[in-house]
Amino acid sequence: MVVGYDIGFNFILPNIEVIENIYDPQNQHNFNSMEFIPKYDLMTKNIPFFGIPILENLNSPNKTLVIGHNFRNISDNELKIDIFSYCLRKRCFVELPKFTFRTLVILNNLTSNAYESLPFEFSRLKKTPFIDLKKKFTSHLNPKYISLYLSKDNYKPFFLKQKIGQIKIKYVDCNCDEPCFVCKNKTLRISKGENNIECIIYNC
């Protein structure tokens, strides 16, 4: 997940392609998916890619709004972008607003240790899955960009909580008055032994 205000990405990273998707809701949804068909076979060729949602209006109702997302594989060269909207003030899922989703595809000029696709680990001492960056990287233990890749669309929504040397999962709790669509249908938690659940980490 990428968070920030600067959308001039060519000044941040060299040799990138920015793919833009517009989400314009025709119906009320607090969870939805967008098609994403890149020109490159990103997963097979191990090309790193990251996404950032950009709100159209930062008005009063949107000040406490967070849009979560992850990528999900559909076929060899087709992905879905799963998205959900969460209000930090009300602490519940809310309707998705109109926004732009930009995917950053890093094409070349990467060293072998610049990025890595890492699975989640499990431990009896930790309640949720995590990634120990110290096992893979000897320096730069605070990655700049992280992309979440899941294999199913019925996982309980979560955010990635990043600390120096480690990335943890933070499941999202919903305090809605009545069980909403997400509460009823998105309940699966990541468990040990599942494949195709990982983070793409850019560490330069």
PDB file of C-alpha atoms in Angstrom:
ATOM      1  CA  MET A   1       0.000   0.000   0.000  1.00  0.00           C
ATOM      2  CA  VAL A   2       1.300   3.438  -0.925  1.00  0.00           C
ATOM      3  CA  VAL A   3       0.225   6.491   1.053  1.00  0.00           C
ATOM      4  CA  GLY A   4       1.129  10.079   0.191  1.00  0.00           C
ATOM      5  CA  TYR A   5       0.271  13.325  -1.535  1.00  0.00           C
ATOM      6  CA  ASP A   6       2.767  13.455  -4.425  1.00  0.00           C
ATOM      7  CA  ILE A   7       1.383  11.991  -7.663  1.00  0.00           C
ATOM      8  CA  GLY A   8       4.355  12.931  -9.877  1.00  0.00           C
ATOM      9  CA  PHE A   9       5.750   9.428  -9.599  1.00  0.00           C
ATOM     10  CA  ASN A  10       8.426   9.821 -12.265  1.00  0.00           C
ATOM     11  CA  PHE A  11      10.248  12.121  -9.862  1.00  0.00           C
ATOM     12  CA  ILE A  12      10.143   9.443  -7.147  1.00  0.00           C
ATOM     13  CA  LEU A  13      11.152   6.350  -9.124  1.00  0.00           C
ATOM     14  CA  PRO A  14      12.880   6.066 -12.513  1.00  0.00           C
ATOM     15  CA  ASN A  15      11.547   3.975 -15.389  1.00  0.00           C
ATOM     16  CA  ILE A  16       8.003   3.407 -14.219  1.00  0.00           C
ATOM     17  CA  GLU A  17       4.701   3.119 -16.011  1.00  0.00           C
ATOM     18  CA  VAL A  18       1.566   4.508 -14.367  1.00  0.00           C
ATOM     19  CA  ILE A  19      -1.721   2.727 -15.175  1.00  0.00           C
ATOM     20  CA  GLU A  20      -4.865   4.628 -14.228  1.00  0.00           C
ATOM     21  CA  ASN A  21      -8.283   3.191 -13.321  1.00  0.00           C
ATOM     22  CA  ILE A  22     -11.270   5.381 -12.473  1.00  0.00           C
ATOM     23  CA  TYR A  23     -13.730   4.053  -9.913  1.00  0.00           C
ATOM     24  CA  ASP A  24     -17.080   5.786 -10.412  1.00  0.00           C
ATOM     25  CA  PRO A  25     -19.730   3.971  -8.333  1.00  0.00           C
ATOM     26  CA  GLN A  26     -23.107   3.505  -9.974  1.00  0.00           C
ATOM     27  CA  ASN A  27     -24.465   1.715  -6.913  1.00  0.00           C
ATOM     28  CA  GLN A  28     -23.699   1.805  -3.211  1.00  0.00           C
ATOM     29  CA  HIS A  29     -20.845  -0.535  -2.261  1.00  0.00           C
ATOM     30  CA  ASN A  30     -18.432  -0.664   0.648  1.00  0.00           C
ATOM     31  CA  PHE A  31     -16.460  -3.465  -1.048  1.00  0.00           C
ATOM     32  CA  ASN A  32     -15.917  -3.923  -4.781  1.00  0.00           C
ATOM     33  CA  SER A  33     -13.410  -5.028  -7.429  1.00  0.00           C
ATOM     34  CA  MET A  34     -11.895  -3.396 -10.504  1.00  0.00           C
ATOM     35  CA  GLU A  35     -10.437  -5.145 -13.545  1.00  0.00           C
ATOM     36  CA  PHE A  36      -6.720  -4.743 -14.094  1.00  0.00           C
ATOM     37  CA  ILE A  37      -5.207  -6.111 -17.325  1.00  0.00           C
ATOM     38  CA  PRO A  38      -1.581  -4.934 -17.608  1.00  0.00           C
ATOM     39  CA  LYS A  39       0.504  -5.016 -20.778  1.00  0.00           C
ATOM     40  CA  TYR A  40       3.129  -7.110 -19.009  1.00  0.00           C
ATOM     41  CA  ASP A  41       2.977 -10.513 -17.338  1.00  0.00           C
ATOM     42  CA  LEU A  42       3.756  -9.033 -13.946  1.00  0.00           C
ATOM     43  CA  MET A  43       3.613 -12.136 -11.766  1.00  0.00           C
ATOM     44  CA  THR A  44       5.445 -14.599 -14.051  1.00  0.00           C
ATOM     45  CA  LYS A  45       8.199 -12.132 -14.962  1.00  0.00           C
ATOM     46  CA  ASN A  46       8.461 -10.933 -11.357  1.00  0.00           C
ATOM     47  CA  ILE A  47       7.905  -7.269 -12.236  1.00  0.00           C
ATOM     48  CA  PRO A  48       7.145  -5.230  -9.087  1.00  0.00           C
ATOM     49  CA  PHE A  49       3.960  -3.149  -9.068  1.00  0.00           C
ATOM     50  CA  PHE A  50       2.236  -1.022  -6.449  1.00  0.00           C
ATOM     51  CA  GLY A  51      -1.103   0.767  -6.167  1.00  0.00           C
ATOM     52  CA  ILE A  52      -2.302   4.046  -4.699  1.00  0.00           C
ATOM     53  CA  PRO A  53      -5.924   5.302  -4.454  1.00  0.00           C
ATOM     54  CA  ILE A  54      -6.353   9.050  -4.983  1.00  0.00           C
ATOM     55  CA  LEU A  55      -9.541  10.706  -3.746  1.00  0.00           C
ATOM     56  CA  GLU A  56     -11.228  13.127  -6.125  1.00  0.00           C
ATOM     57  CA  ASN A  57     -12.306  15.462  -3.309  1.00  0.00           C
ATOM     58  CA  LEU A  58     -10.718  15.848   0.113  1.00  0.00           C
ATOM     59  CA  ASN A  59     -13.821  17.407   1.652  1.00  0.00           C
ATOM     60  CA  SER A  60     -15.129  17.103   5.191  1.00  0.00           C
ATOM     61  CA  PRO A  61     -16.791  13.646   4.834  1.00  0.00           C
ATOM     62  CA  ASN A  62     -13.593  12.239   3.294  1.00  0.00           C
ATOM     63  CA  LYS A  63     -11.129  13.488   5.915  1.00  0.00           C
ATOM     64  CA  THR A  64     -11.431  10.311   7.997  1.00  0.00           C
ATOM     65  CA  LEU A  65     -11.872   7.975   5.023  1.00  0.00           C
ATOM     66  CA  VAL A  66      -9.363   5.245   4.185  1.00  0.00           C
ATOM     67  CA  ILE A  67      -9.506   3.164   1.008  1.00  0.00           C
ATOM     68  CA  GLY A  68      -7.890  -0.235   1.406  1.00  0.00           C
ATOM     69  CA  HIS A  69      -6.885  -2.413  -1.521  1.00  0.00           C
ATOM     70  CA  ASN A  70      -5.091  -5.540  -2.648  1.00  0.00           C
ATOM     71  CA  PHE A  71      -4.343  -7.242  -5.957  1.00  0.00           C
ATOM     72  CA  ARG A  72      -5.841 -10.651  -6.765  1.00  0.00           C
ATOM     73  CA  ASN A  73      -4.954 -13.068  -9.566  1.00  0.00           C
ATOM     74  CA  ILE A  74      -7.717 -14.125 -12.001  1.00  0.00           C
ATOM     75  CA  SER A  75      -5.774 -15.667 -14.908  1.00  0.00           C
ATOM     76  CA  ASP A  76      -2.244 -15.701 -16.347  1.00  0.00           C
ATOM     77  CA  ASN A  77      -2.257 -12.000 -17.223  1.00  0.00           C
ATOM     78  CA  GLU A  78      -5.394 -10.661 -15.561  1.00  0.00           C
ATOM     79  CA  LEU A  79      -5.686  -9.282 -12.058  1.00  0.00           C
ATOM     80  CA  LYS A  80      -8.438  -7.789  -9.960  1.00  0.00           C
ATOM     81  CA  ILE A  81      -8.035  -4.857  -7.595  1.00  0.00           C
ATOM     82  CA  ASP A  82     -10.180  -5.463  -4.509  1.00  0.00           C
ATOM     83  CA  ILE A  83     -11.114  -2.222  -2.743  1.00  0.00           C
ATOM     84  CA  PHE A  84     -12.963  -1.284   0.439  1.00  0.00           C
ATOM     85  CA  SER A  85     -13.784   1.969   2.202  1.00  0.00           C
ATOM     86  CA  TYR A  86     -13.432   2.474   5.965  1.00  0.00           C
ATOM     87  CA  CYS A  87     -14.258   5.464   8.177  1.00  0.00           C
ATOM     88  CA  LEU A  88     -11.722   5.985  10.980  1.00  0.00           C
ATOM     89  CA  ARG A  89     -14.098   8.215  12.952  1.00  0.00           C
ATOM     90  CA  LYS A  90     -17.110   5.866  12.889  1.00  0.00           C
ATOM     91  CA  ARG A  91     -14.902   2.752  12.803  1.00  0.00           C
ATOM     92  CA  CYS A  92     -17.034   1.003  10.216  1.00  0.00           C
ATOM     93  CA  PHE A  93     -17.126   0.250   6.497  1.00  0.00           C
ATOM     94  CA  VAL A  94     -18.779   2.973   4.415  1.00  0.00           C
ATOM     95  CA  GLU A  95     -19.747   3.541   0.789  1.00  0.00           C
ATOM     96  CA  LEU A  96     -16.895   3.746  -1.683  1.00  0.00           C
ATOM     97  CA  PRO A  97     -16.529   7.255  -3.158  1.00  0.00           C
ATOM     98  CA  LYS A  98     -15.401   8.184  -6.645  1.00  0.00           C
ATOM     99  CA  PHE A  99     -11.610   8.011  -6.858  1.00  0.00           C
ATOM    100  CA  THR A 100      -8.687   7.263  -9.153  1.00  0.00           C
ATOM    101  CA  PHE A 101      -6.547   4.175  -8.649  1.00  0.00           C
ATOM    102  CA  ARG A 102      -3.026   4.374 -10.045  1.00  0.00           C
ATOM    103  CA  THR A 103      -0.791   1.340 -10.413  1.00  0.00           C
ATOM    104  CA  LEU A 104       2.960   1.928 -10.553  1.00  0.00           C
ATOM    105  CA  VAL A 105       4.816  -0.686 -12.629  1.00  0.00           C
ATOM    106  CA  ILE A 106       8.599  -0.580 -12.132  1.00  0.00           C
ATOM    107  CA  LEU A 107      10.056  -1.737 -15.439  1.00  0.00           C
ATOM    108  CA  ASN A 108      13.843  -1.952 -15.106  1.00  0.00           C
ATOM    109  CA  ASN A 109      17.032  -0.698 -13.477  1.00  0.00           C
ATOM    110  CA  LEU A 110      16.431  -2.802 -10.381  1.00  0.00           C
ATOM    111  CA  THR A 111      19.207  -4.620  -8.594  1.00  0.00           C
ATOM    112  CA  SER A 112      18.612  -8.153  -7.349  1.00  0.00           C
ATOM    113  CA  ASN A 113      18.128  -6.968  -3.758  1.00  0.00           C
ATOM    114  CA  ALA A 114      15.943  -3.950  -4.589  1.00  0.00           C
ATOM    115  CA  TYR A 115      12.668  -5.831  -4.264  1.00  0.00           C
ATOM    116  CA  GLU A 116      11.380  -9.179  -3.134  1.00  0.00           C
ATOM    117  CA  SER A 117       8.113 -11.105  -3.037  1.00  0.00           C
ATOM    118  CA  LEU A 118       7.747 -12.498   0.477  1.00  0.00           C
ATOM    119  CA  PRO A 119       5.092 -14.777   2.037  1.00  0.00           C
ATOM    120  CA  PHE A 120       3.657 -14.263   5.505  1.00  0.00           C
ATOM    121  CA  GLU A 121       5.066 -16.193   8.442  1.00  0.00           C
ATOM    122  CA  PHE A 122       3.319 -17.632  11.483  1.00  0.00           C
ATOM    123  CA  SER A 123       4.405 -17.988  15.091  1.00  0.00           C
ATOM    124  CA  ARG A 124       2.832 -19.267  18.292  1.00  0.00           C
ATOM    125  CA  LEU A 125       3.894 -16.048  20.008  1.00  0.00           C
ATOM    126  CA  LYS A 126       2.206 -13.760  17.459  1.00  0.00           C
ATOM    127  CA  LYS A 127      -1.558 -13.587  16.976  1.00  0.00           C
ATOM    128  CA  THR A 128      -1.495 -12.517  13.324  1.00  0.00           C
ATOM    129  CA  PRO A 129       0.724 -13.318  10.295  1.00  0.00           C
ATOM    130  CA  PHE A 130       3.861 -11.244   9.814  1.00  0.00           C
ATOM    131  CA  ILE A 131       6.922 -10.769   7.594  1.00  0.00           C
ATOM    132  CA  ASP A 132      10.367 -10.597   9.194  1.00  0.00           C
ATOM    133  CA  LEU A 133      12.395  -8.300   6.931  1.00  0.00           C
ATOM    134  CA  LYS A 134      15.626  -9.007   8.794  1.00  0.00           C
ATOM    135  CA  LYS A 135      15.686 -12.527   7.364  1.00  0.00           C
ATOM    136  CA  LYS A 136      15.867 -11.189   3.807  1.00  0.00           C
ATOM    137  CA  PHE A 137      17.392  -7.707   3.922  1.00  0.00           C
ATOM    138  CA  THR A 138      20.581  -6.784   5.749  1.00  0.00           C
ATOM    139  CA  SER A 139      19.876  -3.049   5.489  1.00  0.00           C
ATOM    140  CA  HIS A 140      17.012  -0.674   4.608  1.00  0.00           C
ATOM    141  CA  LEU A 141      14.601  -2.410   6.976  1.00  0.00           C
ATOM    142  CA  ASN A 142      11.922   0.241   6.453  1.00  0.00           C
ATOM    143  CA  PRO A 143      10.607  -0.397   2.880  1.00  0.00           C
ATOM    144  CA  LYS A 144       9.318   2.483   0.778  1.00  0.00           C
ATOM    145  CA  TYR A 145       6.540   0.588  -1.008  1.00  0.00           C
ATOM    146  CA  ILE A 146       4.566  -2.574  -0.253  1.00  0.00           C
ATOM    147  CA  SER A 147       2.039  -4.283  -2.522  1.00  0.00           C
ATOM    148  CA  LEU A 148      -0.397  -6.865  -1.138  1.00  0.00           C
ATOM    149  CA  TYR A 149      -1.263  -9.868  -3.307  1.00  0.00           C
ATOM    150  CA  LEU A 150      -4.079 -12.268  -2.293  1.00  0.00           C
ATOM    151  CA  SER A 151      -5.544 -15.363  -3.938  1.00  0.00           C
ATOM    152  CA  LYS A 152      -9.210 -15.030  -2.830  1.00  0.00           C
ATOM    153  CA  ASP A 153     -11.766 -12.248  -2.436  1.00  0.00           C
ATOM    154  CA  ASN A 154     -13.441 -13.342   0.809  1.00  0.00           C
ATOM    155  CA  TYR A 155     -10.677 -12.447   3.265  1.00  0.00           C
ATOM    156  CA  LYS A 156     -11.517 -10.216   6.196  1.00  0.00           C
ATOM    157  CA  PRO A 157     -10.175  -6.752   5.207  1.00  0.00           C
ATOM    158  CA  PHE A 158      -6.931  -5.731   6.850  1.00  0.00           C
ATOM    159  CA  PHE A 159      -4.205  -3.126   6.690  1.00  0.00           C
ATOM    160  CA  LEU A 160      -0.462  -3.668   6.806  1.00  0.00           C
ATOM    161  CA  LYS A 161       1.186  -2.333   9.957  1.00  0.00           C
ATOM    162  CA  GLN A 162       4.813  -1.553   9.221  1.00  0.00           C
ATOM    163  CA  LYS A 163       7.563  -1.267  11.795  1.00  0.00           C
ATOM    164  CA  ILE A 164      11.304  -1.228  11.272  1.00  0.00           C
ATOM    165  CA  GLY A 165      12.277  -4.787  10.409  1.00  0.00           C
ATOM    166  CA  GLN A 166       8.754  -6.212  10.358  1.00  0.00           C
ATOM    167  CA  ILE A 167       5.365  -6.039   8.634  1.00  0.00           C
ATOM    168  CA  LYS A 168       2.237  -7.201  10.468  1.00  0.00           C
ATOM    169  CA  ILE A 169      -1.409  -7.687   9.566  1.00  0.00           C
ATOM    170  CA  LYS A 170      -4.002  -5.488  11.291  1.00  0.00           C
ATOM    171  CA  TYR A 171      -7.518  -6.807  10.710  1.00  0.00           C
ATOM    172  CA  VAL A 172     -10.216  -4.145  10.392  1.00  0.00           C
ATOM    173  CA  ASP A 173     -13.004  -4.184  12.994  1.00  0.00           C
ATOM    174  CA  CYS A 174     -16.418  -2.829  12.028  1.00  0.00           C
ATOM    175  CA  ASN A 175     -18.804  -1.163  14.501  1.00  0.00           C
ATOM    176  CA  CYS A 176     -21.796  -0.970  12.167  1.00  0.00           C
ATOM    177  CA  ASP A 177     -25.275  -0.969  13.734  1.00  0.00           C
ATOM    178  CA  GLU A 178     -26.340  -3.940  11.619  1.00  0.00           C
ATOM    179  CA  PRO A 179     -24.017  -6.449   9.933  1.00  0.00           C
ATOM    180  CA  CYS A 180     -23.001  -4.927   6.598  1.00  0.00           C
ATOM    181  CA  PHE A 181     -22.012  -6.733   3.399  1.00  0.00           C
ATOM    182  CA  VAL A 182     -18.353  -6.906   4.410  1.00  0.00           C
ATOM    183  CA  CYS A 183     -19.113  -8.210   7.912  1.00  0.00           C
ATOM    184  CA  LYS A 184     -21.335 -10.958   6.480  1.00  0.00           C
ATOM    185  CA  ASN A 185     -19.247 -12.063   3.503  1.00  0.00           C
ATOM    186  CA  LYS A 186     -15.590 -11.177   4.127  1.00  0.00           C
ATOM    187  CA  THR A 187     -14.694 -13.284   7.153  1.00  0.00           C
ATOM    188  CA  LEU A 188     -11.802 -15.548   6.102  1.00  0.00           C
ATOM    189  CA  ARG A 189      -8.511 -14.983   7.920  1.00  0.00           C
ATOM    190  CA  ILE A 190      -5.117 -15.875   6.508  1.00  0.00           C
ATOM    191  CA  SER A 191      -4.000 -19.239   7.831  1.00  0.00           C
ATOM    192  CA  LYS A 192      -0.772 -21.196   7.822  1.00  0.00           C
ATOM    193  CA  GLY A 193      -0.101 -23.255   4.705  1.00  0.00           C
ATOM    194  CA  GLU A 194      -1.979 -21.044   2.227  1.00  0.00           C
ATOM    195  CA  ASN A 195      -0.174 -20.323  -1.035  1.00  0.00           C
ATOM    196  CA  ASN A 196      -0.227 -17.208  -3.237  1.00  0.00           C
ATOM    197  CA  ILE A 197      -0.552 -14.797  -0.329  1.00  0.00           C
ATOM    198  CA  GLU A 198       2.403 -12.467  -0.231  1.00  0.00           C
ATOM    199  CA  CYS A 199       3.770  -8.941  -0.243  1.00  0.00           C
ATOM    200  CA  ILE A 200       5.889  -7.404  -2.978  1.00  0.00           C
ATOM    201  CA  ILE A 201       8.390  -5.175  -1.193  1.00  0.00           C
ATOM    202  CA  TYR A 202      10.457  -2.434  -2.842  1.00  0.00           C
ATOM    203  CA  ASN A 203      13.391  -1.703  -0.581  1.00  0.00           C
ATOM    204  CA  CYS A 204      15.542   0.996  -2.232  1.00  0.00           C
TER     205      CYS A 204
END
